[in-house]
Short mmCIF file of C-alpha atoms and ligand atoms in Angstrom, two decimals:
data_model
loop_
_atom_site.label_atom_id
_atom_site.label_comp_id
_atom_site.label_asym_id
_atom_site.label_seq_id
_atom_site.Cartn_x
_atom_site.Cartn_y
_atom_site.Cartn_z
CA MET A 1 24.89 206.11 -12.56
CA ALA A 2 21.44 207.67 -13.03
CA VAL A 3 20.31 204.50 -14.83
CA PHE A 4 21.54 202.41 -11.92
CA PHE A 5 19.52 204.46 -9.42
CA PHE A 6 16.49 204.34 -11.71
CA VAL A 7 16.67 200.51 -11.90
CA MET A 8 17.19 200.31 -8.11
CA ALA A 9 14.17 202.55 -7.49
CA LEU A 10 12.09 200.48 -9.88
CA GLY A 11 13.09 197.27 -8.03
CA VAL A 12 12.23 198.75 -4.63
CA PHE A 13 8.91 200.03 -5.99
CA ALA A 14 8.07 196.55 -7.38
CA LEU A 15 8.85 194.96 -3.99
CA ILE A 16 6.67 197.47 -2.12
CA ALA A 17 3.83 197.00 -4.62
CA ARG A 18 4.03 193.21 -4.23
CA TYR A 19 4.06 193.50 -0.43
CA TRP A 20 0.94 195.71 -0.48
CA SER A 21 -0.89 193.51 -2.93
CA ASN A 22 -0.17 190.38 -0.79
CA ARG A 23 -1.25 192.24 2.31
CA GLN A 24 -4.51 193.35 0.74
CA ARG A 25 -5.18 189.86 -0.57
CA LEU A 26 -4.62 188.47 2.94
CA GLN A 27 -6.92 191.07 4.52
CA ARG A 28 -9.59 190.23 1.96
CA LEU A 29 -9.36 186.48 2.73
CA LEU A 30 -9.45 187.07 6.49
CA SER A 31 -12.45 189.39 6.41
CA GLN A 32 -14.45 187.51 3.81
CA PRO A 33 -17.29 185.24 5.06
CA MET A 34 -17.17 181.63 3.87
CA SER A 35 -19.41 180.60 0.99
CA ALA A 36 -22.79 179.07 1.91
CA ASP A 37 -21.57 175.66 0.66
CA HIS A 38 -18.45 175.76 2.83
CA ARG A 39 -20.49 176.91 5.81
CA ALA A 40 -22.86 173.94 5.39
CA ILE A 41 -19.89 171.54 5.26
CA LEU A 42 -18.41 173.14 8.36
CA ALA A 43 -21.68 172.73 10.30
CA GLU A 44 -22.06 169.11 9.22
CA GLN A 45 -18.46 167.89 9.47
CA VAL A 46 -16.97 169.87 12.36
CA PRO A 47 -19.58 170.20 15.16
CA ILE A 48 -17.10 171.79 17.60
CA ALA A 49 -17.00 174.86 15.30
CA SER A 50 -20.63 175.66 16.10
CA ARG A 51 -19.89 175.68 19.83
CA ILE A 52 -17.14 178.32 19.79
CA PRO A 53 -18.07 181.82 21.02
CA ILE A 54 -19.85 184.03 18.47
CA ASP A 55 -16.98 186.54 18.31
CA LEU A 56 -14.59 183.80 17.15
CA ARG A 57 -16.77 182.49 14.32
CA ASP A 58 -15.92 185.23 11.81
CA LYS A 59 -12.24 184.84 12.69
CA LEU A 60 -12.47 181.09 12.09
CA GLU A 61 -14.11 181.58 8.69
CA GLY A 62 -11.43 184.09 7.65
CA LYS A 63 -8.62 181.77 8.72
CA ILE A 64 -10.20 178.82 6.88
CA ASN A 65 -10.29 181.01 3.73
CA ARG A 66 -6.60 181.81 4.22
CA PHE A 67 -5.71 178.15 4.82
CA LEU A 68 -7.57 176.98 1.70
CA ASP A 69 -5.84 179.68 -0.35
CA GLN A 70 -2.36 178.76 0.93
CA VAL A 71 -2.46 174.98 1.19
CA ARG A 72 -2.71 172.50 -1.65
CA PHE A 73 -4.51 169.23 -0.85
CA THR A 74 -3.38 166.10 -2.67
CA GLY A 75 -5.31 162.83 -2.59
CA CYS A 76 -3.25 159.63 -2.26
CA ASN A 77 -4.15 156.00 -3.11
CA GLY A 78 -6.88 157.16 -5.47
CA LEU A 79 -8.64 159.52 -3.04
CA GLU A 80 -10.37 162.36 -4.84
CA ILE A 81 -10.09 165.64 -2.94
CA THR A 82 -13.51 167.20 -2.30
CA ASP A 83 -14.59 170.45 -0.64
CA GLU A 84 -15.73 168.31 2.30
CA ILE A 85 -12.17 167.08 2.85
CA ARG A 86 -10.60 170.53 2.38
CA VAL A 87 -13.02 172.44 4.61
CA SER A 88 -13.11 169.80 7.36
CA ILE A 89 -9.32 169.55 7.68
CA ALA A 90 -8.78 173.31 7.28
CA ALA A 91 -11.39 174.07 9.96
CA GLN A 92 -9.84 171.70 12.49
CA ALA A 93 -6.36 173.08 11.81
CA CYS A 94 -7.57 176.69 12.06
CA LEU A 95 -9.47 176.12 15.30
CA LEU A 96 -6.09 175.74 17.04
CA VAL A 97 -4.95 179.17 15.90
CA VAL A 98 -8.32 180.95 15.69
CA ASN A 99 -7.53 183.46 18.43
CA SER A 100 -3.75 183.79 18.32
CA ASP A 101 -1.23 185.27 15.90
CA THR A 102 0.31 181.84 15.29
CA TRP A 103 0.10 180.77 11.65
CA TYR A 104 1.23 177.77 9.59
CA ASP A 105 3.74 179.84 7.64
CA ASN A 106 5.73 176.86 6.33
CA LEU A 107 2.80 174.71 5.28
CA THR A 108 1.95 174.39 1.59
CA THR A 109 0.82 170.76 1.25
CA VAL A 110 -1.57 168.37 2.97
CA LEU A 111 -1.56 164.79 1.67
CA VAL A 112 -4.73 162.82 2.35
CA TYR A 113 -5.14 159.03 2.22
CA PRO A 114 -8.57 157.38 2.27
CA GLY A 115 -7.68 155.49 5.50
CA ALA A 116 -4.66 154.50 7.60
CA PHE A 117 -1.46 154.44 5.54
CA LYS A 118 1.94 152.77 5.66
CA SER A 119 4.94 154.89 6.53
CA ARG A 120 8.62 153.96 6.51
CA GLN A 121 10.43 154.60 9.78
CA THR A 122 14.21 154.66 10.01
CA GLN A 123 16.01 154.13 13.33
CA HIS A 124 19.74 154.57 13.79
CA ASN A 125 21.14 152.20 16.37
CA GLY A 126 24.91 152.64 16.49
CA TYR A 127 26.18 151.42 13.09
CA VAL A 128 22.90 149.67 12.34
CA VAL A 129 20.07 151.35 10.49
CA ILE A 130 16.75 149.65 11.13
CA GLU A 131 13.95 150.33 8.68
CA ARG A 132 10.39 149.26 9.21
CA GLU A 133 6.97 149.99 7.84
CA ILE A 134 4.37 151.14 10.31
CA VAL A 135 0.69 151.95 9.88
CA ARG A 136 -0.27 155.53 10.71
CA THR A 137 -3.36 157.74 10.74
CA GLY A 138 -1.39 160.99 10.57
CA GLU A 139 2.09 162.38 10.20
CA SER A 140 3.57 165.87 10.45
CA TRP A 141 6.87 166.71 8.77
CA SER A 142 9.13 169.42 10.07
CA ARG A 143 8.79 172.42 7.69
CA GLY A 144 6.95 170.04 5.41
CA PRO A 145 3.62 168.46 4.68
CA VAL A 146 0.98 167.07 6.98
CA ILE A 147 -0.24 163.62 5.98
CA LEU A 148 -3.68 162.45 7.15
CA SER A 149 -6.10 159.57 6.89
CA TRP A 150 -9.42 161.04 5.77
CA SER A 151 -11.57 158.44 7.54
CA HIS A 152 -9.76 159.12 10.84
CA SER A 153 -9.84 162.91 10.31
CA GLN A 154 -13.59 162.73 9.67
CA GLN A 155 -14.25 160.48 12.68
CA GLY A 156 -12.05 162.67 14.88
CA ALA A 157 -14.15 165.72 14.00
CA ALA A 158 -17.47 163.89 14.40
CA ASN A 159 -16.59 162.53 17.88
CA ASP A 160 -15.58 165.83 19.38
CA ALA A 161 -15.71 164.82 23.03
CA ASP A 162 -13.60 161.65 23.14
CA GLY A 163 -10.23 163.40 23.44
CA HIS A 164 -8.90 161.93 20.17
CA ASN A 165 -8.43 164.03 17.08
CA VAL A 166 -5.69 163.23 14.57
CA VAL A 167 -5.94 166.65 12.85
CA PHE A 168 -5.48 168.54 16.15
CA HIS A 169 -2.59 166.18 16.92
CA GLU A 170 -0.67 166.69 13.68
CA PHE A 171 -1.27 170.44 13.60
CA ALA A 172 -0.11 170.71 17.22
CA HIS A 173 3.20 169.27 15.90
CA GLN A 174 3.20 171.92 13.15
CA ILE A 175 2.71 174.66 15.77
CA ASP A 176 5.46 173.13 17.92
CA ASP A 177 7.78 173.04 14.88
CA LEU A 178 7.38 176.79 14.25
CA SER A 179 9.80 177.36 17.15
CA GLY A 180 12.53 175.66 15.07
CA ARG A 181 12.31 172.23 16.73
CA THR A 182 9.47 169.79 17.32
CA ASP A 183 10.29 169.27 20.99
CA GLY A 184 7.08 170.03 22.87
CA VAL A 185 7.99 173.69 23.40
CA PRO A 186 6.15 175.93 20.92
CA ASN A 187 6.62 179.69 20.57
CA LEU A 188 4.78 180.86 23.67
CA GLY A 189 1.95 183.37 23.94
CA PRO A 190 2.58 187.04 24.85
CA LYS A 191 1.75 186.53 28.54
CA GLN A 192 3.70 183.30 28.99
CA LYS A 193 7.10 182.62 30.53
CA PHE A 194 9.33 179.80 29.38
CA SER A 195 10.33 178.96 32.99
CA GLU A 196 6.68 178.49 33.95
CA TRP A 197 5.88 176.41 30.84
CA ALA A 198 8.93 174.18 31.46
CA ARG A 199 8.05 173.66 35.13
CA VAL A 200 4.41 172.77 34.40
CA PHE A 201 5.08 170.49 31.43
CA ASP A 202 8.12 168.78 33.03
CA THR A 203 6.13 167.94 36.16
CA ALA A 204 3.05 166.80 34.24
CA TYR A 205 5.08 164.73 31.75
CA ASN A 206 7.06 162.91 34.46
CA LYS A 207 3.86 162.17 36.38
CA HIS A 208 2.21 160.97 33.16
CA VAL A 209 5.09 158.59 32.32
CA GLN A 210 4.91 157.06 35.82
CA LEU A 211 1.12 156.60 35.67
CA VAL A 212 1.34 155.02 32.20
CA GLN A 213 4.13 152.68 33.32
CA LYS A 214 1.94 151.55 36.23
CA GLY A 215 -0.98 150.99 33.87
CA HIS A 216 -3.21 153.71 35.37
CA ALA A 217 -5.87 155.47 33.31
CA THR A 218 -4.98 159.06 32.39
CA VAL A 219 -7.03 161.86 30.83
CA ILE A 220 -4.09 162.60 28.51
CA ASP A 221 -3.58 159.64 26.15
CA ALA A 222 -0.90 157.11 27.14
CA TYR A 223 0.87 157.84 23.81
CA GLY A 224 1.99 161.10 25.44
CA ALA A 225 4.58 159.08 27.40
CA GLU A 226 6.55 158.58 24.12
CA GLY A 227 8.25 161.97 24.52
CA TYR A 228 7.73 165.69 25.24
CA GLU A 229 6.55 166.44 21.69
CA GLU A 230 3.91 163.68 21.83
CA PHE A 231 2.83 164.76 25.32
CA PHE A 232 2.22 168.27 23.96
CA ALA A 233 0.28 166.97 20.92
CA VAL A 234 -2.02 164.63 22.88
CA SER A 235 -2.57 167.36 25.53
CA VAL A 236 -3.80 169.64 22.74
CA GLU A 237 -6.30 166.96 21.62
CA VAL A 238 -7.70 166.75 25.16
CA PHE A 239 -7.62 170.54 25.68
CA PHE A 240 -10.12 170.96 22.84
CA GLU A 241 -12.15 167.76 23.20
CA ARG A 242 -12.27 167.10 26.97
CA PRO A 243 -11.43 170.52 28.40
CA THR A 244 -13.32 170.09 31.68
CA SER A 245 -11.56 166.80 32.46
CA LEU A 246 -8.14 168.27 31.61
CA LYS A 247 -8.84 171.35 33.72
CA ARG A 248 -9.82 169.15 36.68
CA GLU A 249 -6.93 166.67 36.42
CA GLU A 250 -4.14 168.88 35.09
CA PRO A 251 -5.19 172.48 35.87
CA GLU A 252 -1.75 173.95 35.22
CA VAL A 253 -1.40 172.23 31.83
CA TYR A 254 -4.87 173.51 30.95
CA GLN A 255 -3.91 177.03 32.00
CA GLN A 256 -0.69 177.02 29.96
CA LEU A 257 -2.50 175.75 26.84
CA SER A 258 -5.26 178.28 27.42
CA MET A 259 -2.65 181.07 27.47
CA LEU A 260 -0.90 179.63 24.42
CA PHE A 261 -4.03 179.42 22.26
CA GLN A 262 -5.80 182.36 24.00
CA LEU A 263 -8.88 180.14 24.24
CA ASP A 264 -10.98 178.62 27.03
CA PRO A 265 -12.78 175.57 25.55
CA SER A 266 -14.11 174.59 29.02
CA SER A 267 -16.60 177.47 28.66
CA TRP A 268 -17.85 176.46 25.18
ZN1 ZN B 301 2.56 162.75 17.23
#
């Protein structure tokens, strides 16, 4: 009996020790400044990062460290993974969560293609299964990897005021998925109410679908009319890249996203 309790105590002790060591490792990553090389890549590749408020810059660097420690990057179609690729993608992904407690807990892999890539899509139509190959610039799997085209990820970061950013888009899907379903309703911020989010996004989505069907120009990309989850992802792209336009045209969507991310890019 005494041996049993001794083994139990040893097991519990090992678990506690592992928990503390992981916690300390995480604290170290979050508080550590980026290396000079990584900082130079960040400044060159992701211009939006130099516009964020001073008090968020250290947080961003810490979260990029954590991301690079957690996520393995794999090059596809012969692409060699460089620090440029890792830091650029990590920085864009971390910008979304720089000021909130949201984290990409389930993410361990990012696959990167040199350019647009082919992806197999399966549609179930009654008894018929239709398979087709489509060309994509990014893809986000539920509880799984993010797949990106490097040339589009790089361009998206360089043009940071056109409202299009494939990395923001795919990582918005990852954030959405943390709630258990990729349905356009992420886990909300501490000051948010589901009823308010649903009212704002329902109204904005229905209006968006009508405008797109009539062929009108919209600040949120027309692709958002594909479904709630796409509407959320393209809204996130615009929130960071054309915040003033989004705030003017869809003030309530802007406000909800601002509460979700605890950020106000219109002031950057
Ligand atoms: Zn999407």
